[in-house]
mmCIF file of C-alpha atoms in Angstrom:
data_model
loop_
_atom_site.group_PDB
_atom_site.id
_atom_site.type_symbol
_atom_site.label_atom_id
_atom_site.label_comp_id
_atom_site.label_asym_id
_atom_site.label_seq_id
_atom_site.Cartn_x
_atom_site.Cartn_y
_atom_site.Cartn_z
ATOM 1 C CA MET A 1 0.000 0.000 0.000
ATOM 2 C CA LYS A 2 2.777 2.434 0.890
ATOM 3 C CA ARG A 3 4.473 1.980 -2.486
ATOM 4 C CA ILE A 4 1.213 2.602 -4.302
ATOM 5 C CA LEU A 5 0.572 5.720 -2.271
ATOM 6 C CA LEU A 6 4.040 7.029 -3.008
ATOM 7 C CA ALA A 7 3.461 6.567 -6.706
ATOM 8 C CA LEU A 8 0.077 8.307 -6.639
ATOM 9 C CA ILE A 9 0.857 11.047 -4.121
ATOM 10 C CA LEU A 10 1.270 13.897 -6.587
ATOM 11 C CA VAL A 11 -1.957 13.142 -8.439
ATOM 12 C CA VAL A 12 -4.000 12.738 -5.277
ATOM 13 C CA ALA A 13 -2.412 15.767 -3.628
ATOM 14 C CA THR A 14 -3.202 18.040 -6.550
ATOM 15 C CA SER A 15 -6.858 17.080 -6.764
ATOM 16 C CA ALA A 16 -7.323 17.095 -3.002
ATOM 17 C CA ALA A 17 -5.706 20.489 -2.636
ATOM 18 C CA SER A 18 -7.972 21.947 -5.310
ATOM 19 C CA SER A 19 -11.127 20.709 -3.573
ATOM 20 C CA ALA A 20 -9.824 21.841 -0.204
ATOM 21 C CA PHE A 21 -9.382 25.420 -1.300
ATOM 22 C CA ALA A 22 -12.651 25.363 -3.219
ATOM 23 C CA GLY A 23 -14.739 24.080 -0.323
ATOM 24 C CA GLY A 24 -12.780 25.426 2.661
ATOM 25 C CA LEU A 25 -10.847 23.612 5.340
ATOM 26 C CA THR A 26 -12.418 21.085 7.696
ATOM 27 C CA MET A 27 -11.447 21.824 11.285
ATOM 28 C CA VAL A 28 -10.476 18.606 13.073
ATOM 29 C CA PRO A 29 -12.030 18.858 16.543
ATOM 30 C CA GLU A 30 -10.130 18.452 19.780
ATOM 31 C CA GLY A 31 -10.061 15.145 21.624
ATOM 32 C CA ASN A 32 -9.720 11.484 20.749
ATOM 33 C CA ARG A 33 -11.836 9.656 18.207
ATOM 34 C CA HIS A 34 -11.170 6.358 20.041
ATOM 35 C CA ALA A 35 -12.867 5.791 23.392
ATOM 36 C CA GLU A 36 -9.978 3.566 24.506
ATOM 37 C CA GLN A 37 -6.278 3.758 23.728
ATOM 38 C CA PRO A 38 -5.271 1.826 20.588
ATOM 39 C CA LYS A 39 -2.895 -1.074 21.205
ATOM 40 C CA VAL A 40 0.709 -0.155 21.948
ATOM 41 C CA PRO A 41 3.180 -1.949 19.618
ATOM 42 C CA GLY A 42 5.005 -4.935 21.033
ATOM 43 C CA ALA A 43 8.442 -3.406 20.465
ATOM 44 C CA SER A 44 7.596 -0.496 22.744
ATOM 45 C CA VAL A 45 6.213 -2.856 25.367
ATOM 46 C CA ARG A 46 9.385 -4.977 25.251
ATOM 47 C CA ARG A 47 11.695 -1.969 25.556
ATOM 48 C CA THR A 48 9.785 -0.721 28.560
ATOM 49 C CA ARG A 49 9.808 -4.113 30.278
ATOM 50 C CA ALA A 50 13.529 -4.457 29.599
ATOM 51 C CA GLY A 51 14.059 -1.180 31.409
ATOM 52 C CA ARG A 52 12.104 -2.501 34.406
ATOM 53 C CA THR A 53 9.683 0.383 34.221
ATOM 54 C CA THR A 54 6.158 1.121 33.024
ATOM 55 C CA PHE A 55 4.560 3.549 30.604
ATOM 56 C CA ASP A 56 2.971 5.385 33.523
ATOM 57 C CA ASP A 57 6.346 5.778 35.206
ATOM 58 C CA LYS A 58 7.972 7.015 32.007
ATOM 59 C CA TYR A 59 5.177 9.484 31.374
ATOM 60 C CA GLU A 60 5.435 10.884 34.890
ATOM 61 C CA LYS A 61 9.206 11.170 34.603
ATOM 62 C CA ILE A 62 9.182 13.186 31.389
ATOM 63 C CA ARG A 63 6.275 15.309 32.651
ATOM 64 C CA ASP A 64 8.168 16.123 35.857
ATOM 65 C CA LEU A 65 11.393 16.882 33.992
ATOM 66 C CA LEU A 66 9.586 19.322 31.737
ATOM 67 C CA ALA A 67 7.825 20.906 34.702
ATOM 68 C CA SER A 68 11.167 21.511 36.430
ATOM 69 C CA ASP A 69 12.987 22.943 33.413
ATOM 70 C CA LYS A 70 11.550 26.407 32.842
ATOM 71 C CA LYS A 71 14.431 27.365 30.583
ATOM 72 C CA LEU A 72 13.600 24.528 28.211
ATOM 73 C CA ILE A 73 9.895 25.405 28.267
ATOM 74 C CA GLY A 74 10.861 28.941 27.293
ATOM 75 C CA LYS A 75 12.866 27.629 24.347
ATOM 76 C CA ILE A 76 9.966 25.427 23.263
ATOM 77 C CA LYS A 77 7.631 28.422 23.273
ATOM 78 C CA SER A 78 10.093 30.561 21.335
ATOM 79 C CA THR A 79 10.782 27.866 18.743
ATOM 80 C CA ALA A 80 7.088 27.122 18.292
ATOM 81 C CA ALA A 81 6.484 30.807 17.595
ATOM 82 C CA ASP A 82 9.183 30.769 14.895
ATOM 83 C CA TYR A 83 7.230 28.051 13.076
ATOM 84 C CA GLY A 84 3.741 29.386 13.733
ATOM 85 C CA ILE A 85 2.547 26.460 15.831
ATOM 86 C CA ASP A 86 1.092 26.105 19.318
ATOM 87 C CA PRO A 87 3.877 24.895 21.690
ATOM 88 C CA ILE A 88 1.546 22.184 23.033
ATOM 89 C CA HIS A 89 2.286 20.246 19.833
ATOM 90 C CA MET A 90 5.974 20.127 20.739
ATOM 91 C CA ILE A 91 5.218 19.174 24.341
ATOM 92 C CA GLY A 92 3.032 16.339 23.061
ATOM 93 C CA ALA A 93 5.730 15.017 20.740
ATOM 94 C CA ILE A 94 8.389 15.078 23.461
ATOM 95 C CA VAL A 95 6.109 13.336 25.968
ATOM 96 C CA GLY A 96 5.074 10.712 23.425
ATOM 97 C CA GLU A 97 8.651 9.916 22.430
ATOM 98 C CA HIS A 98 9.874 9.587 25.992
ATOM 99 C CA THR A 99 6.889 7.586 27.139
ATOM 100 C CA TYR A 100 6.908 4.991 24.364
ATOM 101 C CA ASN A 101 10.239 5.095 22.553
ATOM 102 C CA VAL A 102 13.019 6.145 24.935
ATOM 103 C CA ASP A 103 13.577 6.966 28.583
ATOM 104 C CA ALA A 104 14.192 10.564 29.574
ATOM 105 C CA TYR A 105 17.613 11.458 30.867
ATOM 106 C CA ASP A 106 17.890 13.013 34.310
ATOM 107 C CA ARG A 107 18.614 16.335 32.613
ATOM 108 C CA LEU A 108 16.964 16.942 29.270
ATOM 109 C CA GLN A 109 19.676 19.412 28.299
ATOM 110 C CA THR A 110 22.357 16.709 28.362
ATOM 111 C CA TYR A 111 21.405 15.408 24.911
ATOM 112 C CA TYR A 112 24.845 15.921 23.397
ATOM 113 C CA VAL A 113 26.983 13.434 21.537
ATOM 114 C CA LYS A 114 30.600 13.174 22.608
ATOM 115 C CA ALA A 115 32.625 14.390 19.670
ATOM 116 C CA ALA A 116 34.926 11.390 19.790
ATOM 117 C CA ALA A 117 32.023 8.985 19.365
ATOM 118 C CA TYR A 118 31.280 10.293 15.887
ATOM 119 C CA ALA A 119 34.808 11.158 14.772
ATOM 120 C CA GLY A 120 36.880 9.472 12.119
ATOM 121 C CA ASN A 121 36.611 8.784 8.411
ATOM 122 C CA SER A 122 34.472 5.709 8.997
ATOM 123 C CA PHE A 123 31.535 7.821 10.136
ATOM 124 C CA ARG A 124 29.341 8.239 7.089
ATOM 125 C CA PHE A 125 25.904 7.416 5.796
ATOM 126 C CA GLY A 126 25.769 4.450 3.480
ATOM 127 C CA TYR A 127 25.062 0.756 3.049
ATOM 128 C CA GLY A 128 27.927 -1.716 3.018
ATOM 129 C CA ASP A 129 30.753 -0.303 0.916
ATOM 130 C CA GLU A 130 28.469 2.124 -0.914
ATOM 131 C CA SER A 131 28.256 5.651 0.484
ATOM 132 C CA ILE A 132 25.019 7.605 0.276
ATOM 133 C CA GLN A 133 26.579 9.828 -2.397
ATOM 134 C CA GLN A 134 27.529 6.835 -4.535
ATOM 135 C CA PHE A 135 24.048 5.413 -4.107
ATOM 136 C CA LEU A 136 22.322 8.662 -5.092
ATOM 137 C CA ASP A 137 24.506 8.886 -8.217
ATOM 138 C CA ARG A 138 22.676 5.846 -9.613
ATOM 139 C CA PRO A 139 20.556 6.698 -12.650
ATOM 140 C CA GLU A 140 17.293 5.801 -10.914
ATOM 141 C CA PHE A 141 17.608 9.007 -8.886
ATOM 142 C CA GLY A 142 18.099 11.251 -11.909
ATOM 143 C CA LYS A 143 14.526 12.552 -11.863
ATOM 144 C CA CYS A 144 14.939 13.826 -8.306
ATOM 145 C CA SER A 145 17.505 16.405 -9.400
ATOM 146 C CA ASP A 146 14.597 18.559 -10.611
ATOM 147 C CA PHE A 147 13.742 19.377 -6.975
ATOM 148 C CA ALA A 148 15.648 22.118 -5.187
ATOM 149 C CA ASP A 149 13.676 22.091 -1.935
ATOM 150 C CA SER A 150 15.103 19.573 0.553
ATOM 151 C CA TYR A 151 11.689 18.153 1.492
ATOM 152 C CA LYS A 152 10.680 17.446 -2.103
ATOM 153 C CA LEU A 153 14.175 16.239 -2.980
ATOM 154 C CA TRP A 154 14.430 13.672 -0.204
ATOM 155 C CA SER A 155 10.789 12.642 -0.560
ATOM 156 C CA CYS A 156 11.555 11.862 -4.201
ATOM 157 C CA ARG A 157 14.642 9.890 -3.233
ATOM 158 C CA GLU A 158 12.707 7.958 -0.607
ATOM 159 C CA GLY A 159 10.065 7.160 -3.223
ATOM 160 C CA VAL A 160 12.724 5.848 -5.616
ATOM 161 C CA TRP A 161 14.091 3.657 -2.826
ATOM 162 C CA GLU A 162 10.648 2.183 -2.188
ATOM 163 C CA LYS A 163 9.924 1.530 -5.850
ATOM 164 C CA SER A 164 13.277 0.427 -7.234
ATOM 165 C CA PHE A 165 15.539 -0.781 -4.432
ATOM 166 C CA ARG A 166 13.749 -1.884 -1.291
ATOM 167 C CA GLY A 167 13.919 -5.659 -0.993
ATOM 168 C CA ARG A 168 15.443 -5.969 -4.479
ATOM 169 C CA SER A 169 18.766 -6.918 -6.015
ATOM 170 C CA VAL A 170 20.051 -4.111 -8.243
ATOM 171 C CA GLY A 171 23.403 -3.987 -10.010
ATOM 172 C CA GLY A 172 24.722 -6.936 -8.047
ATOM 173 C CA THR A 173 23.726 -5.534 -4.646
ATOM 174 C CA SER A 174 20.882 -6.979 -2.589
ATOM 175 C CA PHE A 175 19.085 -4.341 -0.562
ATOM 176 C CA PRO A 176 17.112 -5.058 2.621
ATOM 177 C CA ASP A 177 13.340 -4.863 2.723
ATOM 178 C CA ASN A 178 13.434 -1.962 5.146
ATOM 179 C CA ARG A 179 12.966 1.788 5.268
ATOM 180 C CA PHE A 180 15.422 4.071 3.496
ATOM 181 C CA SER A 181 16.263 5.759 6.803
ATOM 182 C CA ALA A 182 17.023 2.428 8.475
ATOM 183 C CA VAL A 183 19.264 1.099 5.695
ATOM 184 C CA PHE A 184 21.358 4.177 4.874
ATOM 185 C CA PHE A 185 21.091 6.492 7.863
ATOM 186 C CA GLN A 186 21.926 4.584 11.035
ATOM 187 C CA PRO A 187 25.635 3.814 10.857
ATOM 188 C CA PHE A 188 25.913 2.731 14.481
ATOM 189 C CA TYR A 189 22.966 0.313 14.436
ATOM 190 C CA ALA A 190 21.846 1.667 17.792
ATOM 191 C CA GLY A 191 18.479 3.019 16.771
ATOM 192 C CA GLN A 192 17.241 5.426 14.177
ATOM 193 C CA THR A 193 16.231 8.441 16.232
ATOM 194 C CA PHE A 194 18.255 10.638 18.516
ATOM 195 C CA GLY A 195 18.138 13.618 20.817
ATOM 196 C CA LEU A 196 15.434 15.445 22.690
ATOM 197 C CA GLY A 197 12.952 15.203 19.828
ATOM 198 C CA GLN A 198 14.077 11.741 18.673
ATOM 199 C CA VAL A 199 14.590 12.972 15.090
ATOM 200 C CA ASN A 200 16.074 10.572 12.558
ATOM 201 C CA PRO A 201 18.804 11.780 10.174
ATOM 202 C CA LEU A 202 16.682 11.420 7.024
ATOM 203 C CA THR A 203 13.917 13.540 8.533
ATOM 204 C CA ALA A 204 16.486 16.189 9.421
ATOM 205 C CA LEU A 205 17.765 16.231 5.840
ATOM 206 C CA MET A 206 14.199 16.596 4.549
ATOM 207 C CA LEU A 207 13.515 19.550 6.839
ATOM 208 C CA SER A 208 16.882 21.222 6.375
ATOM 209 C CA ASP A 209 15.648 24.053 4.135
ATOM 210 C CA MET A 210 12.723 24.956 6.390
ATOM 211 C CA VAL A 211 14.950 24.985 9.469
ATOM 212 C CA SER A 212 17.549 27.097 7.697
ATOM 213 C CA ARG A 213 14.901 29.657 6.696
ATOM 214 C CA ASN A 214 13.160 29.825 10.070
ATOM 215 C CA SER A 215 15.977 29.271 12.543
ATOM 216 C CA GLY A 216 19.076 30.280 10.590
ATOM 217 C CA TYR A 217 20.962 27.011 11.074
ATOM 218 C CA PRO A 218 23.247 25.869 8.224
ATOM 219 C CA LYS A 219 21.718 23.547 5.640
ATOM 220 C CA LEU A 220 22.602 19.904 6.131
ATOM 221 C CA ASP A 221 24.685 17.800 3.765
ATOM 222 C CA GLU A 222 24.246 14.028 3.618
ATOM 223 C CA ASN A 223 27.986 13.716 3.028
ATOM 224 C CA LYS A 224 28.716 15.361 6.382
ATOM 225 C CA ALA A 225 27.127 12.886 8.737
ATOM 226 C CA ALA A 226 28.670 14.346 11.896
ATOM 227 C CA ALA A 227 26.996 17.697 11.213
ATOM 228 C CA VAL A 228 23.644 15.958 10.752
ATOM 229 C CA TYR A 229 24.020 14.244 14.112
ATOM 230 C CA ASP A 230 25.053 17.508 15.748
ATOM 231 C CA ALA A 231 21.833 19.077 14.435
ATOM 232 C CA ILE A 232 19.571 16.409 15.920
ATOM 233 C CA MET A 233 21.466 15.918 19.173
ATOM 234 C CA ASP A 234 22.013 19.567 20.121
ATOM 235 C CA PRO A 235 18.956 20.463 22.243
ATOM 236 C CA ASP A 236 18.349 23.871 20.676
ATOM 237 C CA LYS A 237 18.742 22.679 17.101
ATOM 238 C CA SER A 238 16.686 19.571 17.818
ATOM 239 C CA LEU A 239 13.768 21.755 18.891
ATOM 240 C CA ALA A 240 13.872 23.514 15.525
ATOM 241 C CA TYR A 241 13.662 20.205 13.655
ATOM 242 C CA MET A 242 10.811 19.073 15.891
ATOM 243 C CA ALA A 243 8.857 22.250 15.170
ATOM 244 C CA ALA A 244 9.580 21.976 11.446
ATOM 245 C CA SER A 245 8.289 18.405 11.392
ATOM 246 C CA ILE A 246 5.052 19.416 13.089
ATOM 247 C CA ARG A 247 4.650 22.436 10.811
ATOM 248 C CA ARG A 248 5.141 20.169 7.803
ATOM 249 C CA SER A 249 2.417 17.787 8.992
ATOM 250 C CA ILE A 250 -0.051 20.612 9.576
ATOM 251 C CA ASP A 251 0.686 22.069 6.137
ATOM 252 C CA ASP A 252 0.416 18.691 4.398
ATOM 253 C CA TYR A 253 -2.996 18.023 5.899
ATOM 254 C CA LYS A 254 -4.205 21.491 4.900
ATOM 255 C CA THR A 255 -3.021 21.382 1.294
ATOM 256 C CA ILE A 256 -3.550 17.698 0.556
ATOM 257 C CA ALA A 257 -6.502 16.592 2.683
ATOM 258 C CA GLY A 258 -8.205 19.944 3.297
ATOM 259 C CA MET A 259 -7.979 19.307 7.059
ATOM 260 C CA ASP A 260 -6.866 21.739 9.753
ATOM 261 C CA ILE A 261 -5.259 19.599 12.471
ATOM 262 C CA SER A 262 -3.667 22.532 14.311
ATOM 263 C CA ARG A 263 -6.114 22.263 17.248
ATOM 264 C CA ASN A 264 -5.620 18.557 17.881
ATOM 265 C CA PRO A 265 -2.201 17.790 19.436
ATOM 266 C CA GLY A 266 -3.029 14.076 19.447
ATOM 267 C CA ILE A 267 -3.143 14.032 15.654
ATOM 268 C CA THR A 268 0.091 15.996 15.229
ATOM 269 C CA ALA A 269 1.711 13.703 17.810
ATOM 270 C CA THR A 270 0.500 10.663 15.860
ATOM 271 C CA LEU A 271 2.081 12.036 12.685
ATOM 272 C CA TYR A 272 5.279 12.885 14.546
ATOM 273 C CA ASN A 273 5.388 9.243 15.605
ATOM 274 C CA THR A 274 4.538 7.672 12.252
ATOM 275 C CA GLY A 275 6.018 10.159 9.766
ATOM 276 C CA GLY A 276 4.804 10.195 6.184
ATOM 277 C CA SER A 277 2.359 13.066 6.638
ATOM 278 C CA ALA A 278 1.998 13.705 2.893
ATOM 279 C CA GLN A 279 1.208 10.069 2.106
ATOM 280 C CA ARG A 280 -1.192 9.799 5.036
ATOM 281 C CA ALA A 281 -2.943 13.021 4.089
ATOM 282 C CA ALA A 282 -3.378 11.722 0.542
ATOM 283 C CA ALA A 283 -4.819 8.445 1.826
ATOM 284 C CA LEU A 284 -7.225 10.360 4.064
ATOM 285 C CA ALA A 285 -8.323 12.571 1.162
ATOM 286 C CA ALA A 286 -9.011 9.452 -0.917
ATOM 287 C CA ARG A 287 -11.090 7.623 1.718
ATOM 288 C CA GLY A 288 -12.743 10.575 3.475
ATOM 289 C CA GLY A 289 -13.568 10.992 7.130
ATOM 290 C CA LEU A 290 -11.456 12.499 9.900
ATOM 291 C CA PRO A 291 -7.900 11.575 10.914
ATOM 292 C CA GLU A 292 -7.597 9.277 13.929
ATOM 293 C CA GLU A 293 -5.003 9.216 16.656
ATOM 294 C CA ASN A 294 -2.795 6.191 17.329
ATOM 295 C CA TYR A 295 -1.787 4.946 20.796
ATOM 296 C CA TYR A 296 0.868 7.679 21.065
ATOM 297 C CA GLY A 297 -1.419 10.551 20.060
ATOM 298 C CA TRP A 298 -4.218 9.133 22.217
ATOM 299 C CA LEU A 299 -2.081 9.591 25.329
ATOM 300 C CA VAL A 300 -1.332 13.212 24.406
ATOM 301 C CA ASN A 301 -5.007 14.060 24.023
ATOM 302 C CA ASP A 302 -5.925 12.109 27.147
ATOM 303 C CA LYS A 303 -3.368 14.054 29.216
ATOM 304 C CA LEU A 304 -3.893 17.355 27.394
ATOM 305 C CA ALA A 305 -5.055 19.468 30.337
ATOM 306 C CA GLU A 306 -2.048 18.340 32.389
ATOM 307 C CA LEU A 307 0.363 18.938 29.513
ATOM 308 C CA LYS A 308 -1.022 22.408 28.834
ATOM 309 C CA SER A 309 -0.321 23.286 32.449
ATOM 310 C CA LEU A 310 3.393 22.849 31.728
ATOM 311 C CA LEU A 311 3.179 25.913 29.495
#
């Protein structure tokens, strides 16, 4: 289904956007569509059990850390304003990540990578002996060179991966049946997301232009992996990429599905968790109805009054 959606995204997006502007936006109401929380994935359950903790304990820990760090809350508010979003969306994403995907550190502002850990010529993005640059020089990616914007460029490249390389043998190389970000952008095999906002390197590359425009940080280069990791591990920079991701989801749902999700933090949290906002907006436009929260977004909406109090 994902490959089909990637192939049809431009056609669906164009028609959906036209009808959206012709008929006006549909405001997605606050609150959860599901009466009970959708099932939490087994991988998240196993990670939490391995840490000898519970989801409730992890939620309370990240909530308390945010409540005690007024400086960080101030930065969240300021960053959210730069991207024209309500800061509750960023709070929701942080709480969701640290409740279901990782454990919060004792000090949120200690999300730095030791320089030595990512030093040396061996630190690069790639698969096997093929660097990301060598891979992108393959002729299949030629059509993507028409895109200057980083989001469109990397979305195109991800689409080519899905269609032509994922799970296939091409030019004598067998590629895994896995996501582009997992195969080429996790050189240490220790997880795909990092930092306060748990941003993965491919997402950072996609959002590089928006972050450069809004926050003034240098544009990222896939051939400079250490700089990409610095961007997603540095707390201040990580906040900018978080906000850009949420802004992108809100914009995709407006232009593609004709839906305004800016008043439902559970939906933006769901999209922060799943990614693929353009594809999901296109699928929603095709089937109709309202977007629904997953287990992660459900928690954010369920705890919304408490989370708003942090601000």
